[in-house]
Amino acid sequence: MCKPLGASHCDKQFSKTNQSMAFEMSEKDKVVLSIFINEQKENGTFFNHYIDALTKFIVEITEKLAAAKVELKRHEDNFEIHYFKFVLQSLSLKHLFEGTPINSIIAGQRLHDISSIYNCTRSLLKSFLTINYLYYNHKTEDQATFRYLLYVVSGINNRQSYPVNSEDMKTKLEFERKEILKRLEEIKTNPYFKTLHPEKKNYILGKLQAYEIGKKEIITESGLDHSVLHTMWSLYSNYSHSEFIEAMQLKEYIKDVSKYNGTLYNTYRLCFMLICYQITKMTERFPLAKEMYENQDLEIKTIIESYNKLFLGLSLKKPETPPI
């Protein structure tokens, strides 16, 4: 496990380099360089060390917002639980990247369960896209409200097909059926929904899918590079939905250890960048989160900023910040 960098660590690491440089490096520059050097040297253990701190910070932000009774908008009703789910998935991935004990095969050895890693990464990416879709990508408050209503209606509508095996279940489904009708009326009168093409309106009301648009379109509207993230979403989705592809790729990875290690590293790095990006979005949305961020030590702030910039470096355009 890597140790925290700290200014003293950076000073030692770059003191000799600085002697030959024509310019003097700032403390932040030293931390940035040290971060990326250590990432390359220590591979996945670097991410393991910092994921705990970053996910803890996300939880602290949501708890502080609740304690301060910060007023959330209607479409942010599930804000806290979505981020809690995002944190749980991130920490599950951390444990998967530490390797699964295979004592029944080779005593004392661990093996990375790449099938579970890919499936969990897809779940994390889906949570990431859902958070962006519901809380950050809307152009107007009417669109945000519409997306929230559709998301809720789709969820409880799916439950209408559950088998009724008790009076409690029957009562619950009947209550939710009334909720569906009520929220459908809200959707129909929503100003954003009214601007949509009649065919799209009929499609939305007929299908009642949770999202107004597909996952790849969410990536695009977020301002992120579709050529990169579309490929990643397709990769993890194909792996999740096809047993044949999963078995075929696993066979290839076992044959080529360097390729196997490379895909693990790149997947972990992507997950790490998703976490840093989400922290940045929280600080943009809530002044209290921004204040908490500013009170973090230089190392943590630099990690968040650097990996967020790396992630946005994949972008074709700067993401638009919706009105708050």
Tab-separated table of C-alpha atoms in Angstrom:
chain	number	residue	atom	x	y	z
A	1	MET	CA	0.000	0.000	0.000
A	2	CYS	CA	1.390	3.396	-0.895
A	3	LYS	CA	1.981	6.037	1.732
A	4	PRO	CA	0.514	9.553	1.610
A	5	LEU	CA	2.748	11.809	-0.416
A	6	GLY	CA	2.854	15.019	1.565
A	7	ALA	CA	5.031	18.031	0.885
A	8	SER	CA	8.124	16.518	2.516
A	9	HIS	CA	7.831	13.464	0.272
A	10	CYS	CA	7.637	15.724	-2.761
A	11	ASP	CA	10.581	17.828	-1.605
A	12	LYS	CA	12.800	14.762	-1.312
A	13	GLN	CA	11.631	13.314	-4.600
A	14	PHE	CA	12.238	16.469	-6.608
A	15	SER	CA	15.087	18.208	-4.787
A	16	LYS	CA	17.689	16.855	-7.193
A	17	THR	CA	15.517	17.628	-10.213
A	18	ASN	CA	14.916	21.177	-9.053
A	19	GLN	CA	18.654	21.860	-8.893
A	20	SER	CA	18.914	21.461	-12.651
A	21	MET	CA	15.687	23.315	-13.451
A	22	ALA	CA	15.625	26.913	-14.576
A	23	PHE	CA	12.364	27.526	-12.738
A	24	GLU	CA	11.206	26.840	-9.209
A	25	MET	CA	8.314	24.417	-8.794
A	26	SER	CA	5.366	25.284	-6.575
A	27	GLU	CA	4.232	22.907	-3.862
A	28	LYS	CA	1.173	22.037	-5.967
A	29	ASP	CA	3.320	21.252	-9.024
A	30	LYS	CA	5.459	18.949	-6.892
A	31	VAL	CA	2.376	17.116	-5.638
A	32	VAL	CA	0.988	16.732	-9.181
A	33	LEU	CA	4.211	15.238	-10.502
A	34	SER	CA	4.616	13.011	-7.485
A	35	ILE	CA	1.046	11.747	-7.854
A	36	PHE	CA	1.528	10.600	-11.437
A	37	ILE	CA	4.974	9.144	-10.809
A	38	ASN	CA	3.633	7.114	-7.899
A	39	GLU	CA	0.591	6.038	-9.870
A	40	GLN	CA	2.808	4.529	-12.563
A	41	LYS	CA	5.225	2.951	-10.053
A	42	GLU	CA	2.654	1.496	-7.694
A	43	ASN	CA	-0.052	0.608	-10.232
A	44	GLY	CA	-3.395	-0.312	-8.625
A	45	THR	CA	-2.194	0.100	-5.035
A	46	PHE	CA	-2.071	3.850	-5.612
A	47	PHE	CA	-5.799	3.963	-6.331
A	48	ASN	CA	-6.551	1.626	-3.413
A	49	HIS	CA	-5.006	4.066	-0.973
A	50	TYR	CA	-6.980	7.111	-2.102
A	51	ILE	CA	-10.371	5.605	-2.936
A	52	ASP	CA	-11.173	5.296	0.768
A	53	ALA	CA	-10.446	8.988	1.351
A	54	LEU	CA	-12.381	10.167	-1.709
A	55	THR	CA	-15.490	8.051	-1.125
A	56	LYS	CA	-15.475	9.089	2.528
A	57	PHE	CA	-15.441	12.710	1.373
A	58	ILE	CA	-18.527	12.115	-0.817
A	59	VAL	CA	-20.384	10.635	2.164
A	60	GLU	CA	-19.291	13.563	4.366
A	61	ILE	CA	-20.668	16.029	1.810
A	62	THR	CA	-24.084	14.343	1.668
A	63	GLU	CA	-24.223	14.096	5.469
A	64	LYS	CA	-23.250	17.754	5.904
A	65	LEU	CA	-25.874	18.856	3.372
A	66	ALA	CA	-28.511	16.911	5.307
A	67	ALA	CA	-27.348	18.213	8.694
A	68	ALA	CA	-27.366	21.792	7.417
A	69	LYS	CA	-30.861	21.214	5.995
A	70	VAL	CA	-29.770	22.462	2.590
A	71	GLU	CA	-32.896	22.718	0.468
A	72	LEU	CA	-32.934	20.305	-2.446
A	73	LYS	CA	-35.046	20.744	-5.541
A	74	ARG	CA	-37.794	18.297	-6.375
A	75	HIS	CA	-35.750	16.401	-8.947
A	76	GLU	CA	-32.979	15.965	-6.343
A	77	ASP	CA	-35.215	13.856	-4.103
A	78	ASN	CA	-32.929	10.790	-4.450
A	79	PHE	CA	-29.653	12.730	-4.519
A	80	GLU	CA	-28.247	11.277	-1.293
A	81	ILE	CA	-29.164	7.643	-1.985
A	82	HIS	CA	-27.765	7.783	-5.528
A	83	TYR	CA	-24.420	8.996	-4.213
A	84	PHE	CA	-24.483	6.403	-1.438
A	85	LYS	CA	-25.004	3.716	-4.093
A	86	PHE	CA	-22.146	5.201	-6.129
A	87	VAL	CA	-19.856	5.002	-3.076
A	88	LEU	CA	-20.840	1.387	-2.321
A	89	GLN	CA	-20.085	0.342	-5.899
A	90	SER	CA	-16.732	2.155	-5.794
A	91	LEU	CA	-15.735	0.373	-2.584
A	92	SER	CA	-16.915	-2.986	-3.949
A	93	LEU	CA	-14.633	-2.450	-6.926
A	94	LYS	CA	-11.770	-1.624	-4.596
A	95	HIS	CA	-12.155	-5.013	-2.911
A	96	LEU	CA	-12.386	-6.777	-6.267
A	97	PHE	CA	-9.183	-5.082	-7.428
A	98	GLU	CA	-7.427	-6.391	-4.317
A	99	GLY	CA	-7.981	-9.893	-5.691
A	100	THR	CA	-10.077	-12.904	-4.713
A	101	PRO	CA	-8.407	-15.624	-2.580
A	102	ILE	CA	-8.209	-18.899	-4.547
A	103	ASN	CA	-6.943	-21.216	-1.820
A	104	SER	CA	-8.898	-24.129	-3.273
A	105	ILE	CA	-6.788	-23.783	-6.449
A	106	ILE	CA	-3.481	-22.321	-5.248
A	107	ALA	CA	-2.948	-21.809	-1.525
A	108	GLY	CA	-2.140	-18.260	-0.459
A	109	GLN	CA	-2.779	-16.743	-3.901
A	110	ARG	CA	-5.272	-14.143	-5.108
A	111	LEU	CA	-6.729	-13.748	-8.575
A	112	HIS	CA	-8.563	-10.779	-10.030
A	113	ASP	CA	-12.122	-11.802	-10.934
A	114	ILE	CA	-12.262	-9.795	-14.130
A	115	SER	CA	-15.838	-10.893	-14.887
A	116	SER	CA	-17.093	-9.383	-11.623
A	117	ILE	CA	-14.849	-6.327	-12.087
A	118	TYR	CA	-16.328	-5.592	-15.521
A	119	ASN	CA	-19.906	-6.126	-14.300
A	120	CYS	CA	-19.358	-3.900	-11.266
A	121	THR	CA	-17.634	-1.255	-13.409
A	122	ARG	CA	-20.653	-1.210	-15.707
A	123	SER	CA	-22.902	-0.711	-12.658
A	124	LEU	CA	-20.682	2.138	-11.442
A	125	LEU	CA	-20.697	3.752	-14.885
A	126	LYS	CA	-24.492	3.409	-15.017
A	127	SER	CA	-24.797	5.122	-11.613
A	128	PHE	CA	-22.417	7.832	-12.828
A	129	LEU	CA	-24.567	8.441	-15.912
A	130	THR	CA	-27.810	8.378	-13.902
A	131	ILE	CA	-26.444	11.027	-11.509
A	132	ASN	CA	-25.398	13.222	-14.430
A	133	TYR	CA	-28.718	12.695	-16.212
A	134	LEU	CA	-30.937	13.497	-13.217
A	135	TYR	CA	-28.954	16.221	-11.447
A	136	TYR	CA	-26.532	17.992	-13.792
A	137	ASN	CA	-27.339	17.679	-17.510
A	138	HIS	CA	-30.739	19.387	-17.666
A	139	LYS	CA	-31.053	22.644	-19.551
A	140	THR	CA	-34.100	23.886	-17.644
A	141	GLU	CA	-35.870	23.125	-14.361
A	142	ASP	CA	-38.864	21.857	-16.328
A	143	GLN	CA	-36.689	19.278	-18.056
A	144	ALA	CA	-35.171	18.260	-14.707
A	145	THR	CA	-38.652	17.766	-13.219
A	146	PHE	CA	-39.806	15.786	-16.260
A	147	ARG	CA	-36.805	13.469	-16.049
A	148	TYR	CA	-37.399	12.915	-12.346
A	149	LEU	CA	-41.096	12.096	-12.877
A	150	LEU	CA	-40.357	9.678	-15.719
A	151	TYR	CA	-37.629	7.980	-13.672
A	152	VAL	CA	-40.021	7.457	-10.727
A	153	VAL	CA	-42.989	6.326	-12.850
A	154	SER	CA	-40.851	3.806	-14.734
A	155	GLY	CA	-39.598	2.274	-11.501
A	156	ILE	CA	-42.941	1.803	-9.788
A	157	ASN	CA	-44.618	0.777	-13.056
A	158	ASN	CA	-42.191	-2.139	-13.389
A	159	ARG	CA	-43.313	-3.346	-9.983
A	160	GLN	CA	-46.902	-3.662	-11.177
A	161	SER	CA	-45.974	-6.975	-12.802
A	162	TYR	CA	-44.883	-8.485	-9.462
A	163	PRO	CA	-46.888	-11.525	-8.311
A	164	VAL	CA	-49.446	-10.672	-5.635
A	165	ASN	CA	-48.931	-13.173	-2.789
A	166	SER	CA	-50.249	-11.197	0.183
A	167	GLU	CA	-52.791	-8.555	1.114
A	168	ASP	CA	-49.963	-6.145	1.945
A	169	MET	CA	-48.521	-6.563	-1.537
A	170	LYS	CA	-51.944	-6.089	-3.106
A	171	THR	CA	-52.492	-2.865	-1.137
A	172	LYS	CA	-49.018	-1.584	-2.021
A	173	LEU	CA	-49.439	-2.230	-5.747
A	174	GLU	CA	-52.856	-0.567	-5.746
A	175	PHE	CA	-51.431	2.514	-4.034
A	176	GLU	CA	-48.558	2.650	-6.529
A	177	ARG	CA	-50.972	2.255	-9.473
A	178	LYS	CA	-52.710	5.445	-8.327
A	179	GLU	CA	-49.316	7.135	-7.955
A	180	ILE	CA	-48.453	6.180	-11.540
A	181	LEU	CA	-51.664	7.752	-12.873
A	182	LYS	CA	-51.086	10.884	-10.816
A	183	ARG	CA	-47.510	11.342	-12.008
A	184	LEU	CA	-48.417	10.579	-15.611
A	185	GLU	CA	-50.811	13.541	-15.481
A	186	GLU	CA	-47.929	15.668	-14.181
A	187	ILE	CA	-45.762	14.508	-17.068
A	188	LYS	CA	-48.438	15.355	-19.628
A	189	THR	CA	-48.762	18.904	-18.284
A	190	ASN	CA	-45.006	19.438	-17.877
A	191	PRO	CA	-43.849	22.429	-20.018
A	192	TYR	CA	-40.778	20.574	-21.289
A	193	PHE	CA	-42.788	17.477	-22.257
A	194	LYS	CA	-45.193	19.675	-24.208
A	195	THR	CA	-42.331	20.858	-26.462
A	196	LEU	CA	-41.502	17.314	-27.613
A	197	HIS	CA	-42.513	15.899	-30.989
A	198	PRO	CA	-45.851	14.021	-30.841
A	199	GLU	CA	-44.151	10.754	-31.841
A	200	LYS	CA	-41.657	11.072	-29.004
A	201	LYS	CA	-44.452	11.880	-26.544
A	202	ASN	CA	-46.306	8.741	-27.571
A	203	TYR	CA	-43.133	6.679	-27.347
A	204	ILE	CA	-42.351	7.943	-23.831
A	205	LEU	CA	-45.890	7.367	-22.545
A	206	GLY	CA	-46.097	3.979	-24.229
A	207	LYS	CA	-42.755	2.569	-23.097
A	208	LEU	CA	-42.371	4.366	-19.739
A	209	GLN	CA	-38.623	3.777	-19.792
A	210	ALA	CA	-36.637	5.307	-16.946
A	211	TYR	CA	-34.564	7.567	-19.178
A	212	GLU	CA	-35.646	10.082	-21.783
A	213	ILE	CA	-32.544	9.179	-23.805
A	214	GLY	CA	-30.087	6.267	-24.021
A	215	LYS	CA	-26.870	5.866	-22.025
A	216	LYS	CA	-24.679	6.845	-24.972
A	217	GLU	CA	-26.731	10.009	-25.457
A	218	ILE	CA	-26.258	10.819	-21.756
A	219	ILE	CA	-22.489	10.604	-22.308
A	220	THR	CA	-22.772	12.938	-25.289
A	221	GLU	CA	-24.995	15.516	-23.563
A	222	SER	CA	-22.565	15.528	-20.607
A	223	GLY	CA	-19.967	16.940	-22.995
A	224	LEU	CA	-17.747	13.872	-22.603
A	225	ASP	CA	-15.938	12.240	-25.514
A	226	HIS	CA	-18.340	9.697	-26.975
A	227	SER	CA	-15.567	7.923	-28.896
A	228	VAL	CA	-13.967	6.895	-25.584
A	229	LEU	CA	-16.830	6.441	-23.130
A	230	HIS	CA	-19.201	4.968	-25.724
A	231	THR	CA	-16.583	2.295	-26.377
A	232	MET	CA	-16.177	1.634	-22.652
A	233	TRP	CA	-19.950	1.415	-22.083
A	234	SER	CA	-20.274	-0.989	-25.029
A	235	LEU	CA	-17.356	-3.106	-23.778
A	236	TYR	CA	-18.731	-3.534	-20.266
A	237	SER	CA	-22.300	-3.993	-21.525
A	238	ASN	CA	-21.318	-6.682	-24.032
A	239	TYR	CA	-19.350	-8.425	-21.315
A	240	SER	CA	-22.349	-8.290	-18.969
A	241	HIS	CA	-24.914	-9.465	-21.510
A	242	SER	CA	-23.009	-12.187	-23.362
A	243	GLU	CA	-21.678	-15.282	-21.627
A	244	PHE	CA	-19.817	-16.186	-24.820
A	245	ILE	CA	-17.964	-12.845	-25.036
A	246	GLU	CA	-17.182	-13.040	-21.332
A	247	ALA	CA	-15.702	-16.536	-21.676
A	248	MET	CA	-13.826	-15.636	-24.872
A	249	GLN	CA	-12.214	-12.530	-23.388
A	250	LEU	CA	-11.320	-14.290	-20.150
A	251	LYS	CA	-9.576	-17.003	-22.176
A	252	GLU	CA	-7.574	-14.371	-24.080
A	253	TYR	CA	-6.605	-12.509	-20.899
A	254	ILE	CA	-5.331	-15.697	-19.252
A	255	LYS	CA	-3.116	-16.306	-22.288
A	256	ASP	CA	-1.654	-12.777	-22.185
A	257	VAL	CA	-0.784	-11.637	-18.646
A	258	SER	CA	0.383	-8.168	-19.751
A	259	LYS	CA	-2.920	-7.552	-21.531
A	260	TYR	CA	-4.773	-8.861	-18.488
A	261	ASN	CA	-2.913	-6.505	-16.139
A	262	GLY	CA	-3.307	-3.622	-18.570
A	263	THR	CA	-7.092	-3.883	-18.770
A	264	LEU	CA	-7.323	-4.141	-14.975
A	265	TYR	CA	-5.211	-1.002	-14.554
A	266	ASN	CA	-7.143	1.000	-17.147
A	267	THR	CA	-10.482	-0.052	-15.656
A	268	TYR	CA	-9.402	0.941	-12.150
A	269	ARG	CA	-8.083	4.255	-13.427
A	270	LEU	CA	-11.413	4.973	-15.128
A	271	CYS	CA	-13.304	4.262	-11.893
A	272	PHE	CA	-10.952	6.580	-10.008
A	273	MET	CA	-11.579	9.390	-12.506
A	274	LEU	CA	-15.363	8.911	-12.254
A	275	ILE	CA	-15.124	9.462	-8.487
A	276	CYS	CA	-13.047	12.642	-8.863
A	277	TYR	CA	-15.419	13.981	-11.514
A	278	GLN	CA	-18.452	13.453	-9.280
A	279	ILE	CA	-16.808	15.242	-6.355
A	280	THR	CA	-16.156	18.203	-8.646
A	281	LYS	CA	-19.795	18.250	-9.797
A	282	MET	CA	-20.980	18.267	-6.165
A	283	THR	CA	-18.768	21.269	-5.388
A	284	GLU	CA	-20.164	23.112	-8.405
A	285	ARG	CA	-23.747	22.456	-7.314
A	286	PHE	CA	-23.489	23.220	-3.587
A	287	PRO	CA	-21.515	26.113	-2.035
A	288	LEU	CA	-21.235	24.078	1.188
A	289	ALA	CA	-19.552	21.227	-0.712
A	290	LYS	CA	-17.189	23.760	-2.295
A	291	GLU	CA	-16.299	25.088	1.152
A	292	MET	CA	-15.616	21.551	2.398
A	293	TYR	CA	-13.434	20.914	-0.644
A	294	GLU	CA	-11.369	24.048	-0.002
A	295	ASN	CA	-10.728	22.833	3.556
A	296	GLN	CA	-9.175	19.569	2.332
A	297	ASP	CA	-5.395	19.291	2.385
A	298	LEU	CA	-3.399	20.155	-0.732
A	299	GLU	CA	-2.737	16.534	-1.653
A	300	ILE	CA	-6.391	15.468	-1.750
A	301	LYS	CA	-7.462	18.620	-3.616
A	302	THR	CA	-4.686	18.126	-6.159
A	303	ILE	CA	-5.654	14.483	-6.738
A	304	ILE	CA	-9.308	15.421	-7.312
A	305	GLU	CA	-8.408	18.302	-9.603
A	306	SER	CA	-5.782	16.372	-11.574
A	307	TYR	CA	-7.865	13.274	-12.268
A	308	ASN	CA	-10.927	15.358	-13.040
A	309	LYS	CA	-8.860	17.240	-15.622
A	310	LEU	CA	-7.592	13.944	-17.001
A	311	PHE	CA	-11.174	12.758	-17.338
A	312	LEU	CA	-12.282	15.994	-18.999
A	313	GLY	CA	-9.205	15.721	-21.209
A	314	LEU	CA	-11.166	12.978	-22.953
A	315	SER	CA	-13.840	15.563	-23.763
A	316	LEU	CA	-14.539	17.006	-27.164
A	317	LYS	CA	-16.115	20.047	-25.574
A	318	LYS	CA	-16.472	21.580	-22.131
A	319	PRO	CA	-19.584	20.260	-20.344
A	320	GLU	CA	-22.310	22.834	-19.973
A	321	THR	CA	-23.293	23.665	-16.400
A	322	PRO	CA	-27.094	23.780	-16.168
A	323	PRO	CA	-28.833	26.574	-14.295
A	324	ILE	CA	-29.165	25.956	-10.537
